[in-house]
């Protein structure tokens, strides 16, 4: 009996995910989810307490799937300034490759940005962690602009990802074309390189950043999206 309930709950959660991906967050409702899952809508109330409880269960499951590799601050403490920027560029690009390939996460983010009754922010805990890391890196490289830089880059990439989802072509750039994203990633690396050059110029004493005996920061930990 317990197994049957667990299977039904999972079918309902999966139905929410499919509907969000295919139709958008605004279109989901008790009756439509029940029909999609092939179960009586009473079970949504019985198992989840209602629509919001079901959405919360879906969001919780989605959060588990959004787990990202962490940035190793201790590793960065033993890196040169240029290596730190290259490492961060790799991490940034890999993160948005993953996000670009996750239609469900994109739909929930769009709902959070545009809907009055948006779902819980599935990115809140992750963003809080990254904000702490950004502050630590900013202190490490002695810059007051770290949070502003991260906010600008984060917002730009989210906008481009949502443009792609809505099949928009900013300045005629076809975001459904992998070649377009390759160009964007080249620009991202150039921005990080420019920021490295600016930060290097601003640092009063580069010896404040210790040189490592050995370094292997050519790529970030974890896979790409």
Coordinates of C-alpha atoms in Angstrom, one line a residue:
X1 CA 0.0 0.0 0.0
X2 CA 2.8 2.4 0.9
X3 CA 4.6 1.5 -2.3
X4 CA 1.5 2.3 -4.3
X5 CA 1.2 5.7 -2.6
X6 CA 4.9 6.4 -3.4
X7 CA 4.4 5.5 -7.0
X8 CA 1.3 7.7 -7.3
X9 CA 3.1 10.6 -5.6
X10 CA 5.9 10.3 -8.1
X11 CA 3.5 10.2 -11.0
X12 CA 1.9 13.4 -9.8
X13 CA 5.3 15.1 -9.3
X14 CA 6.4 14.0 -12.8
X15 CA 3.1 15.3 -14.3
X16 CA 3.9 18.7 -12.7
X17 CA 7.3 18.7 -14.3
X18 CA 6.0 17.7 -17.7
X19 CA 3.3 20.4 -17.7
X20 CA 5.7 23.1 -16.5
X21 CA 8.1 22.2 -19.3
X22 CA 5.5 21.9 -22.1
X23 CA 2.9 24.5 -21.1
X24 CA 4.4 26.8 -18.5
X25 CA 3.9 27.3 -14.8
X26 CA 0.7 29.4 -15.3
X27 CA -1.2 26.5 -16.9
X28 CA -0.9 24.0 -14.2
X29 CA -4.0 23.2 -12.0
X30 CA -5.4 20.4 -9.9
X31 CA -7.7 18.9 -12.6
X32 CA -5.1 19.1 -15.4
X33 CA -2.4 17.5 -13.3
X34 CA -4.7 14.7 -12.1
X35 CA -5.7 14.0 -15.7
X36 CA -2.1 14.0 -16.9
X37 CA -1.1 11.6 -14.1
X38 CA -4.2 9.4 -14.6
X39 CA -5.2 9.6 -11.0
X40 CA -8.2 11.0 -9.0
X41 CA -7.6 14.6 -8.0
X42 CA -8.7 13.7 -4.5
X43 CA -5.3 12.0 -4.1
X44 CA -3.5 15.4 -4.6
X45 CA -5.3 16.7 -1.5
X46 CA -4.8 13.5 0.4
X47 CA -1.1 13.1 -0.3
X48 CA 0.0 16.7 -0.7
X49 CA -2.7 18.8 1.0
X50 CA -3.5 20.6 -2.3
X51 CA -1.8 22.1 -5.3
X52 CA 0.8 24.1 -3.4
X53 CA 1.9 21.1 -1.5
X54 CA 2.4 19.2 -4.7
X55 CA 4.4 22.1 -6.3
X56 CA 6.5 22.2 -3.1
X57 CA 7.3 18.5 -3.5
X58 CA 8.2 19.0 -7.1
X59 CA 10.4 22.0 -6.3
X60 CA 12.2 20.0 -3.5
X61 CA 12.9 17.2 -6.0
X62 CA 14.1 19.7 -8.6
X63 CA 16.5 21.3 -6.0
X64 CA 18.1 17.9 -5.5
X65 CA 18.7 17.7 -9.3
X66 CA 20.2 21.2 -9.4
X67 CA 23.1 20.4 -7.1
X68 CA 26.2 21.9 -8.7
X69 CA 29.9 21.3 -8.1
X70 CA 31.2 23.6 -5.4
X71 CA 34.0 26.2 -5.8
X72 CA 37.0 25.1 -3.9
X73 CA 38.1 28.3 -2.2
X74 CA 41.1 26.7 -0.5
X75 CA 42.3 25.6 -3.9
X76 CA 42.0 29.2 -5.2
X77 CA 44.1 30.5 -2.2
X78 CA 47.1 28.8 -3.8
X79 CA 46.5 30.0 -7.3
X80 CA 47.7 33.0 -9.2
X81 CA 45.4 35.9 -10.1
X82 CA 45.1 34.8 -13.7
X83 CA 44.3 31.2 -12.7
X84 CA 41.6 32.4 -10.4
X85 CA 39.9 34.3 -13.2
X86 CA 40.3 31.3 -15.6
X87 CA 38.8 29.0 -13.0
X88 CA 35.8 31.2 -12.4
X89 CA 35.2 31.6 -16.2
X90 CA 35.2 27.8 -16.6
X91 CA 32.8 27.4 -13.6
X92 CA 30.5 30.2 -14.9
X93 CA 30.3 28.7 -18.4
X94 CA 29.7 25.2 -17.2
X95 CA 26.9 26.3 -14.8
X96 CA 25.0 28.0 -17.6
X97 CA 25.5 25.1 -20.0
X98 CA 23.7 23.0 -17.3
X99 CA 21.0 25.6 -16.8
X100 CA 20.5 26.0 -20.6
X101 CA 19.8 22.3 -20.8
X102 CA 17.2 22.2 -18.0
X103 CA 13.8 23.3 -19.4
X104 CA 12.1 22.8 -16.0
X105 CA 14.4 25.0 -14.2
X106 CA 14.0 27.7 -16.9
X107 CA 10.2 27.6 -16.6
X108 CA 10.3 27.9 -12.8
X109 CA 12.8 30.8 -13.1
X110 CA 10.6 32.5 -15.6
X111 CA 7.6 32.1 -13.3
X112 CA 9.6 33.5 -10.4
X113 CA 10.5 36.6 -12.6
X114 CA 7.2 37.2 -14.3
X115 CA 4.3 35.6 -12.3
X116 CA 2.6 37.3 -9.4
X117 CA 2.0 33.9 -7.7
X118 CA 5.4 32.4 -8.5
X119 CA 6.7 29.2 -6.9
X120 CA 9.3 29.1 -4.2
X121 CA 12.6 30.3 -5.5
X122 CA 14.3 27.0 -6.2
X123 CA 17.6 28.8 -6.6
X124 CA 17.5 30.7 -3.3
X125 CA 19.8 28.4 -1.3
X126 CA 22.2 28.0 -4.2
X127 CA 22.4 31.7 -4.8
X128 CA 23.0 32.4 -1.1
X129 CA 25.9 29.9 -1.2
X130 CA 27.3 31.5 -4.4
X131 CA 27.0 35.0 -2.9
X132 CA 29.2 33.9 0.0
X133 CA 31.7 32.4 -2.4
X134 CA 31.8 35.5 -4.5
X135 CA 32.5 37.6 -1.4
X136 CA 35.3 35.3 -0.5
X137 CA 36.8 35.5 -4.0
X138 CA 36.4 39.3 -4.0
X139 CA 38.4 39.5 -0.7
X140 CA 41.0 37.1 -2.1
X141 CA 41.7 39.2 -5.2
X142 CA 41.2 42.5 -3.3
X143 CA 38.4 43.9 -5.5
X144 CA 35.3 45.8 -4.3
X145 CA 33.5 45.0 -7.6
X146 CA 33.0 41.2 -7.2
X147 CA 29.3 41.1 -6.3
X148 CA 28.4 43.7 -9.0
X149 CA 30.4 41.8 -11.6
X150 CA 28.7 38.5 -10.7
X151 CA 25.3 40.1 -10.6
X152 CA 25.8 41.6 -14.1
X153 CA 27.1 38.3 -15.6
X154 CA 24.4 36.2 -13.9
X155 CA 21.6 38.5 -15.1
X156 CA 23.0 38.6 -18.7
X157 CA 23.1 34.9 -19.0
X158 CA 19.7 34.3 -17.5
X159 CA 18.3 36.8 -20.0
X160 CA 19.9 35.1 -22.9
X161 CA 18.7 31.7 -21.7
X162 CA 15.1 32.9 -21.5
X163 CA 15.4 34.6 -24.9
X164 CA 16.4 31.1 -26.3
X165 CA 13.5 29.5 -24.5
X166 CA 11.1 32.0 -26.1
X167 CA 12.8 31.7 -29.5
X168 CA 13.8 35.3 -29.6
X169 CA 16.8 36.4 -31.7
X170 CA 18.5 39.5 -30.1
X171 CA 20.3 41.4 -32.8
X172 CA 19.5 38.6 -35.2
X173 CA 21.6 36.1 -33.2
X174 CA 20.0 32.6 -33.4
X175 CA 20.2 31.2 -29.9
X176 CA 19.0 27.8 -31.1
X177 CA 22.3 27.5 -32.9
X178 CA 25.2 26.0 -31.0
X179 CA 27.6 28.2 -32.9
X180 CA 25.9 31.3 -31.3
X181 CA 26.6 29.9 -27.8
X182 CA 30.2 29.1 -28.8
X183 CA 30.6 32.8 -29.7
X184 CA 28.9 33.9 -26.4
X185 CA 31.3 31.7 -24.4
X186 CA 34.3 33.2 -26.2
X187 CA 33.0 36.7 -25.2
X188 CA 32.5 35.5 -21.6
X189 CA 36.1 34.4 -21.5
X190 CA 37.2 37.7 -23.0
X191 CA 35.2 39.6 -20.3
X192 CA 36.9 37.5 -17.6
X193 CA 40.3 38.2 -19.2
X194 CA 39.6 41.9 -19.3
X195 CA 38.5 41.8 -15.7
X196 CA 41.7 40.0 -14.8
X197 CA 43.8 42.7 -16.6
X198 CA 41.9 45.5 -14.8
X199 CA 42.2 43.8 -11.4
X200 CA 45.9 43.1 -11.9
X201 CA 46.4 46.8 -12.7
X202 CA 44.5 47.8 -9.6
X203 CA 46.3 45.5 -7.1
X204 CA 48.8 47.4 -5.0
X205 CA 51.0 44.4 -4.6
X206 CA 50.6 41.2 -6.6
X207 CA 52.8 39.3 -4.1
X208 CA 49.7 39.3 -1.9
X209 CA 48.5 36.5 -4.1
X210 CA 50.8 33.5 -3.5
X211 CA 52.2 31.6 -6.4
X212 CA 51.4 27.8 -6.2
X213 CA 54.1 25.2 -6.5
X214 CA 51.8 23.2 -8.7
X215 CA 48.5 24.1 -10.2
X216 CA 45.9 22.3 -12.2
X217 CA 43.2 24.9 -12.6
X218 CA 42.7 24.5 -16.4
X219 CA 39.1 23.3 -15.8
X220 CA 36.5 23.1 -13.1
X221 CA 35.5 20.0 -11.2
X222 CA 32.3 18.3 -12.4
X223 CA 30.7 17.8 -15.8
X224 CA 29.2 20.2 -18.2
X225 CA 25.5 20.5 -19.0

